[in-house]
C-alpha positions as CSV (number, residue, x, y, z in Angstrom):
1,M,-27.7,4.6,6.1
2,L,-24.7,6.9,5.6
3,A,-21.8,4.6,5.2
4,T,-18.1,5.3,5.7
5,F,-14.8,3.5,5.7
6,P,-11.2,4.0,6.8
7,Q,-8.7,5.9,4.8
8,L,-5.8,4.0,3.2
9,G,-3.8,5.4,0.4
10,K,-6.0,5.5,-2.7
11,L,-8.7,3.2,-1.2
12,D,-11.1,6.1,-1.0
13,L,-11.0,6.4,-4.8
14,I,-11.8,2.7,-5.3
15,V,-14.5,2.4,-2.6
16,S,-16.2,5.7,-3.7
17,D,-16.4,4.4,-7.2
18,L,-17.9,1.2,-6.0
19,L,-20.4,2.7,-3.7
20,D,-21.5,5.2,-6.4
21,R,-22.4,2.2,-8.5
22,T,-24.4,0.5,-5.7
23,G,-26.4,3.6,-5.0
24,I,-26.1,3.7,-1.2
25,D,-25.3,7.0,0.6
26,Y,-21.8,7.3,1.9
27,M,-19.2,9.8,3.0
28,V,-15.5,9.8,2.6
29,P,-13.7,10.5,5.9
30,P,-11.1,13.3,6.0
31,K,-7.7,12.3,4.8
32,T,-5.6,10.9,7.7
33,A,-3.8,13.7,9.6
34,D,-2.4,14.4,13.0
35,K,-5.9,15.0,14.4
36,T,-7.0,11.6,13.2
37,M,-4.1,9.9,14.9
38,Q,-4.7,11.8,18.2
39,L,-8.4,10.7,18.2
40,G,-7.3,7.1,17.7
41,L,-4.7,7.3,20.4
42,R,-7.2,8.7,22.8
43,Y,-9.5,5.6,22.7
44,A,-7.4,2.7,21.3
45,P,-5.6,0.1,23.5
46,E,-2.1,1.3,24.0
47,L,-0.4,-1.8,22.7
48,A,-2.6,-2.0,19.5
49,C,-0.6,-1.4,16.4
50,L,-0.7,2.1,14.8
51,P,-2.9,1.2,11.8
52,M,-5.8,0.1,14.1
53,K,-5.5,3.3,16.2
54,I,-5.6,5.5,13.1
55,M,-8.6,3.6,11.6
56,I,-10.4,4.3,14.9
57,G,-9.6,8.0,14.4
58,N,-10.9,7.8,10.8
59,F,-14.2,6.3,12.1
60,I,-14.6,9.0,14.8
61,E,-14.1,11.8,12.4
62,A,-16.7,10.3,10.0
63,I,-19.2,9.5,12.8
64,E,-18.9,13.1,14.1
65,A,-19.6,14.3,10.6
66,G,-22.8,12.3,10.3
67,A,-21.9,8.7,9.2
68,D,-23.9,6.0,10.9
69,T,-22.6,2.8,9.3
70,L,-18.9,1.7,9.4
71,L,-17.5,-0.6,6.7
72,M,-14.6,-2.7,7.8
73,V,-12.8,-5.7,6.5
74,G,-12.4,-8.9,8.5
75,G,-9.5,-11.4,8.0
76,I,-7.9,-14.7,8.9
77,G,-4.5,-15.8,10.1
78,P,-2.1,-14.7,12.7
79,C,-2.3,-11.0,11.8
80,R,-4.4,-9.0,14.2
81,L,-6.2,-7.3,11.3
82,G,-8.8,-10.1,11.5
83,Y,-9.8,-8.8,15.0
84,Y,-9.7,-5.1,14.2
85,A,-13.4,-4.7,13.4
86,Q,-14.5,-6.4,16.6
87,I,-12.1,-4.4,18.8
88,Q,-13.0,-1.1,17.0
89,R,-16.7,-1.8,17.6
90,L,-16.1,-2.3,21.3
91,V,-13.8,0.7,21.6
92,L,-16.1,3.1,19.8
93,R,-19.2,2.0,21.7
94,D,-17.4,2.3,25.0
95,A,-16.6,5.8,23.9
96,G,-20.3,6.5,23.5
97,Y,-20.6,6.5,19.7
98,K,-23.7,5.0,18.1
99,F,-23.3,3.3,14.7
100,D,-23.8,0.0,12.8
101,M,-20.8,-1.9,11.5
102,I,-20.7,-4.1,8.4
103,I,-17.7,-6.4,8.4
104,I,-16.7,-7.7,5.0
105,E,-15.0,-11.1,5.6
106,P,-12.9,-12.6,2.9
107,P,-14.6,-15.1,0.5
108,V,-12.4,-17.9,1.8
109,L,-14.6,-17.9,4.9
110,G,-17.6,-18.7,2.8
111,W,-19.0,-17.3,-0.5
112,K,-22.6,-17.1,0.8
113,R,-21.5,-15.0,3.8
114,F,-19.5,-12.8,1.5
115,I,-22.3,-12.3,-1.0
116,D,-24.9,-11.7,1.8
117,T,-22.7,-8.9,3.1
118,L,-22.3,-7.4,-0.3
119,R,-26.1,-7.4,-0.7
120,L,-26.4,-5.1,2.3
121,L,-24.2,-2.6,0.4
122,A,-26.1,-3.1,-2.9
123,P,-29.7,-3.4,-2.0
124,G,-32.0,-4.6,-4.9
125,K,-29.0,-5.7,-7.0
126,S,-28.7,-9.3,-8.3
127,V,-25.6,-11.3,-7.7
128,Y,-24.6,-10.7,-11.4
129,Q,-25.1,-7.0,-11.0
130,I,-23.0,-7.0,-7.9
131,Y,-20.3,-8.9,-9.7
132,K,-20.3,-6.4,-12.6
133,I,-20.1,-3.5,-10.2
134,I,-17.1,-5.0,-8.3
135,S,-15.4,-6.1,-11.6
136,T,-15.7,-2.6,-13.1
137,S,-14.5,-0.8,-10.0
138,F,-11.7,-3.2,-9.6
139,T,-10.6,-2.7,-13.2
140,K,-10.4,1.0,-12.5
141,G,-8.5,0.3,-9.3
142,R,-5.9,-1.7,-11.3
143,I,-5.3,1.3,-13.5
144,L,-4.8,3.5,-10.5
145,D,-2.2,1.1,-9.1
146,R,-0.4,1.0,-12.4
147,L,-0.3,4.8,-12.6
148,E,1.3,4.8,-9.1
149,Q,3.7,2.1,-10.1
150,Y,4.8,4.2,-13.1
151,V,5.4,7.3,-11.1
152,L,7.4,5.4,-8.4
153,K,9.7,4.0,-11.1
154,F,10.1,7.1,-13.2
155,R,10.1,10.0,-10.8
156,A,13.8,9.6,-10.5
157,Y,14.3,10.5,-14.2
158,E,12.2,13.7,-14.3
159,V,14.2,16.8,-15.5
160,N,12.1,19.3,-13.5
161,K,11.6,18.3,-9.8
162,G,7.9,18.0,-9.0
163,D,6.6,17.4,-12.5
164,S,5.9,13.7,-12.0
165,T,3.9,14.4,-8.8
166,K,1.9,17.1,-10.5
167,A,1.2,14.9,-13.5
168,Y,0.2,12.0,-11.2
169,K,-2.3,14.1,-9.4
170,Q,-3.7,15.2,-12.8
171,A,-3.9,11.6,-13.9
172,L,-5.9,10.6,-10.9
173,E,-8.3,13.5,-11.6
174,I,-8.7,12.2,-15.2
175,M,-9.6,8.7,-13.9
176,K,-12.1,9.8,-11.2
177,P,-15.2,10.5,-13.3
178,A,-14.8,7.4,-15.6
179,K,-17.7,5.0,-15.2
180,T,-18.3,2.8,-18.2
181,Q,-15.7,0.4,-19.5
182,Q,-15.1,2.6,-22.5
183,E,-14.7,5.7,-20.4
184,I,-12.2,3.9,-18.1
185,E,-10.1,2.8,-21.1
186,E,-10.1,6.3,-22.6
187,A,-9.3,7.9,-19.2
188,S,-6.5,5.3,-18.7
189,R,-5.0,6.3,-22.1
190,L,-5.1,10.0,-21.2
191,A,-3.8,9.5,-17.7
192,F,-0.7,7.5,-18.8
193,A,-0.2,10.1,-21.6
194,Q,-0.1,12.7,-18.8
195,L,2.7,10.8,-17.0
196,E,4.6,10.0,-20.2
197,A,4.6,13.6,-21.2
198,V,6.8,14.5,-18.2
199,E,10.3,15.4,-19.5
200,K,12.8,12.7,-18.4
201,D,16.5,12.1,-18.7
202,M,16.7,8.4,-19.4
203,S,20.5,8.5,-19.6
204,R,20.6,8.6,-15.7
205,R,21.3,5.5,-13.7
206,P,19.4,6.2,-10.5
207,L,19.6,4.0,-7.5
208,K,17.0,1.2,-7.4
209,V,15.3,0.6,-4.1
210,G,12.7,-2.0,-3.3
211,I,10.2,-1.3,-0.4
212,V,8.8,-4.2,1.6
213,G,6.7,-4.5,4.7
214,E,3.3,-4.4,6.3
215,F,0.5,-3.4,3.9
216,Y,-1.0,-0.5,5.8
217,I,2.4,1.2,6.5
218,L,3.3,0.7,2.8
219,L,0.1,2.1,1.3
220,E,-0.7,5.1,3.6
221,P,1.6,8.0,2.9
222,F,0.7,9.9,6.1
223,I,2.0,7.1,8.3
224,N,5.1,6.4,6.3
225,F,6.0,10.1,5.9
226,D,5.5,9.7,2.1
227,I,8.9,8.2,1.8
228,E,8.3,6.9,-1.7
229,E,8.0,10.5,-3.0
230,Y,10.9,11.5,-0.8
231,L,13.1,8.8,-2.4
232,G,11.9,9.7,-5.9
233,N,12.8,13.4,-5.3
234,K,16.2,12.2,-4.1
235,G,16.8,10.5,-7.5
236,V,15.9,7.0,-6.4
237,S,13.8,4.7,-8.5
238,V,11.3,2.8,-6.3
239,E,9.6,-0.5,-6.6
240,R,7.0,-1.5,-4.0
241,S,6.3,-5.1,-3.1
242,L,2.6,-4.6,-2.7
243,Y,-0.2,-2.7,-4.4
244,L,-3.8,-2.2,-3.2
245,T,-5.6,-4.2,-5.8
246,D,-3.1,-7.1,-5.6
247,W,-3.7,-7.1,-1.8
248,I,-7.5,-7.0,-2.2
249,S,-7.7,-9.6,-5.0
250,P,-8.4,-13.3,-4.1
251,S,-6.0,-14.2,-7.0
252,D,-2.4,-15.0,-6.1
253,K,-1.0,-13.6,-9.4
254,N,-0.3,-10.1,-8.1
255,E,-1.0,-8.6,-11.6
256,V,0.3,-5.1,-10.8
257,K,3.4,-6.3,-9.0
258,G,4.0,-9.0,-11.7
259,V,5.3,-11.7,-9.3
260,S,2.9,-14.4,-8.1
261,D,2.6,-15.5,-4.5
262,A,4.1,-18.9,-5.5
263,E,7.2,-17.2,-6.9
264,I,7.5,-15.0,-3.8
265,A,7.2,-18.1,-1.5
266,R,9.8,-19.9,-3.6
267,A,12.3,-17.0,-3.2
268,A,11.6,-16.9,0.6
269,R,12.1,-20.6,1.1
270,P,15.8,-20.6,2.1
271,Y,14.9,-18.3,4.9
272,L,11.2,-18.8,5.7
273,N,9.2,-21.7,4.5
274,H,5.7,-21.1,5.7
275,F,3.0,-18.4,6.1
276,V,3.4,-16.4,9.3
277,G,0.5,-14.0,8.8
278,G,0.3,-10.5,7.3
279,E,3.1,-9.7,4.9
280,G,5.9,-11.6,6.8
281,L,6.5,-14.2,4.1
282,T,5.9,-11.6,1.3
283,S,8.5,-9.3,2.7
284,V,11.2,-12.0,3.0
285,G,10.5,-13.3,-0.5
286,N,10.4,-9.9,-2.2
287,A,13.6,-8.9,-0.4
288,A,15.3,-12.0,-1.9
289,I,13.9,-11.2,-5.3
290,Y,15.1,-7.5,-5.2
291,A,18.6,-8.7,-4.2
292,K,18.8,-11.1,-7.1
293,D,17.4,-8.6,-9.5
294,G,20.3,-6.2,-8.8
295,F,18.5,-3.6,-6.7
296,D,20.8,-1.3,-4.8
297,G,19.0,-1.5,-1.5
298,I,15.8,-2.4,0.4
299,V,13.6,-0.4,2.8
300,E,11.4,-2.3,5.2
301,L,8.4,-0.6,6.9
302,G,6.3,-2.1,9.6
303,P,4.2,-1.1,12.6
304,F,5.5,-1.5,16.2
305,T,4.2,-4.8,17.8
306,C,3.4,-6.3,14.4
307,M,4.2,-10.0,14.8
308,P,4.5,-11.0,11.1
309,D,6.7,-7.9,10.4
310,T,8.8,-8.7,13.4
311,I,9.5,-12.2,12.0
312,A,10.5,-10.7,8.6
313,K,12.7,-8.1,10.3
314,S,14.6,-10.8,12.2
315,I,15.3,-12.6,8.9
316,L,16.3,-9.7,6.6
317,P,19.8,-9.4,8.1
318,R,20.6,-12.9,6.8
319,I,19.4,-11.9,3.3
320,S,21.4,-8.7,3.5
321,K,24.6,-10.8,4.3
322,D,24.0,-13.7,2.0
323,L,22.9,-11.7,-1.0
324,D,25.1,-8.6,-0.3
325,I,22.4,-6.0,-0.3
326,P,21.9,-3.2,2.2
327,I,18.6,-3.3,4.1
328,I,17.2,-0.7,6.4
329,S,14.2,-1.3,8.7
330,F,11.8,1.3,10.1
331,V,9.5,0.3,12.9
332,I,6.8,2.9,13.1
333,D,4.4,3.9,15.9
334,E,2.9,7.2,17.1
335,Q,6.3,8.2,18.6
336,T,8.1,7.9,15.3
337,G,9.2,11.3,14.0
338,R,9.4,12.4,10.4
339,A,12.8,14.2,10.8
340,G,14.5,11.2,12.3
341,T,13.1,8.8,9.7
342,L,14.2,10.9,6.7
343,T,17.6,11.6,8.2
344,R,18.2,7.8,8.5
345,L,16.9,7.4,5.0
346,E,19.2,10.1,3.6
347,A,22.2,8.4,5.3
348,F,21.0,5.1,3.7
349,I,21.0,6.7,0.2
350,D,24.5,8.0,0.8
351,L,25.6,4.4,1.7
352,L,24.0,3.0,-1.4
353,H,25.8,5.6,-3.6
354,S,29.1,4.8,-1.9
355,K,28.6,1.0,-2.3
356,R,27.8,1.4,-6.0
357,G,30.9,3.6,-6.4
358,C,33.0,1.0,-4.7
359,K,31.6,-1.8,-7.0
360,A,32.3,0.4,-10.1
361,G,35.8,1.1,-8.8
362,S,36.5,-2.6,-8.2
363,A,35.2,-3.5,-11.7
364,D,37.5,-0.8,-13.2
365,V,40.5,-2.1,-11.3
366,R,39.7,-5.7,-12.5
367,E,39.3,-4.5,-16.1
368,R,42.6,-2.6,-16.0
369,G,44.3,-5.7,-14.5
370,L,43.0,-7.9,-17.2
371,A,44.1,-5.4,-19.9
372,A,47.6,-5.4,-18.4
């Protein structure tokens, strides 16, 4: 067996760490690039959403490099993610590729089925050993998410442009070789020290923007044109509504994000009171939370033809009006261009600066009126 898996943000770091511990052979597919997307577009159904097309491209690149076993998640609910694996298997076999596929369904569909699947990936390991492997890799994944969360928030304060990105890359390199719990804790300390050492001007009052939307578009920088780094370099402090380990975890606490699913659902209730699949409810709830927390604006990202994201997108204008917060939505597919996206984003930043200036001006007028 030579296993492989799709690329998705930092997923390769977490899965590589986990598979190193199980002892099976695996290969990391090349980072997603234009070639990956073109391969996916060649074989995927036209109306499939872009994430599924790109994952097909990831698998083709890996198979052509020698991989023979594809690892893919299953799923439940209205989101089409739950059908991706079956469709990808049919598409790739129709294209003439030979491979096995292991589909990891969520535990909610049955713990025995879940554990039996994990045993395929960790041959000879007991259930307890598998639990320890997952737990340790997951702990490391949590730290990777918190490092990313830190740099998203503080990139806007850096004195020398690019220092945060450079320090973040160094921090990830520090984390990679850590294996034992003690090594992970020590690497975490050094990695955060790397980020904290970046010179910052904390007297600044950068714009604060929350990013909501569909998980794949949020987490994969190739597909979203790395807009988080773009915003940071434009002096915008960013908070994302979703992190990889929060998305993977069966817990509803969202430990990295720091807001539970119950709190998000409560915030969404005036606008949407039930689960609609994917991140539809999450996007609505987090948008309401960002507005009430005083953020300057919200960016929504979703793939073309995504039903849950389309529902959220139809509701966000009401939140924008009711809670007086600008929201911009980007629907992304293979036709979406980087230049057009960033141009709209730059105009949005200008609008947020203008709105903040108007608010400050109004407050100044009110204060002067009271003084008179």
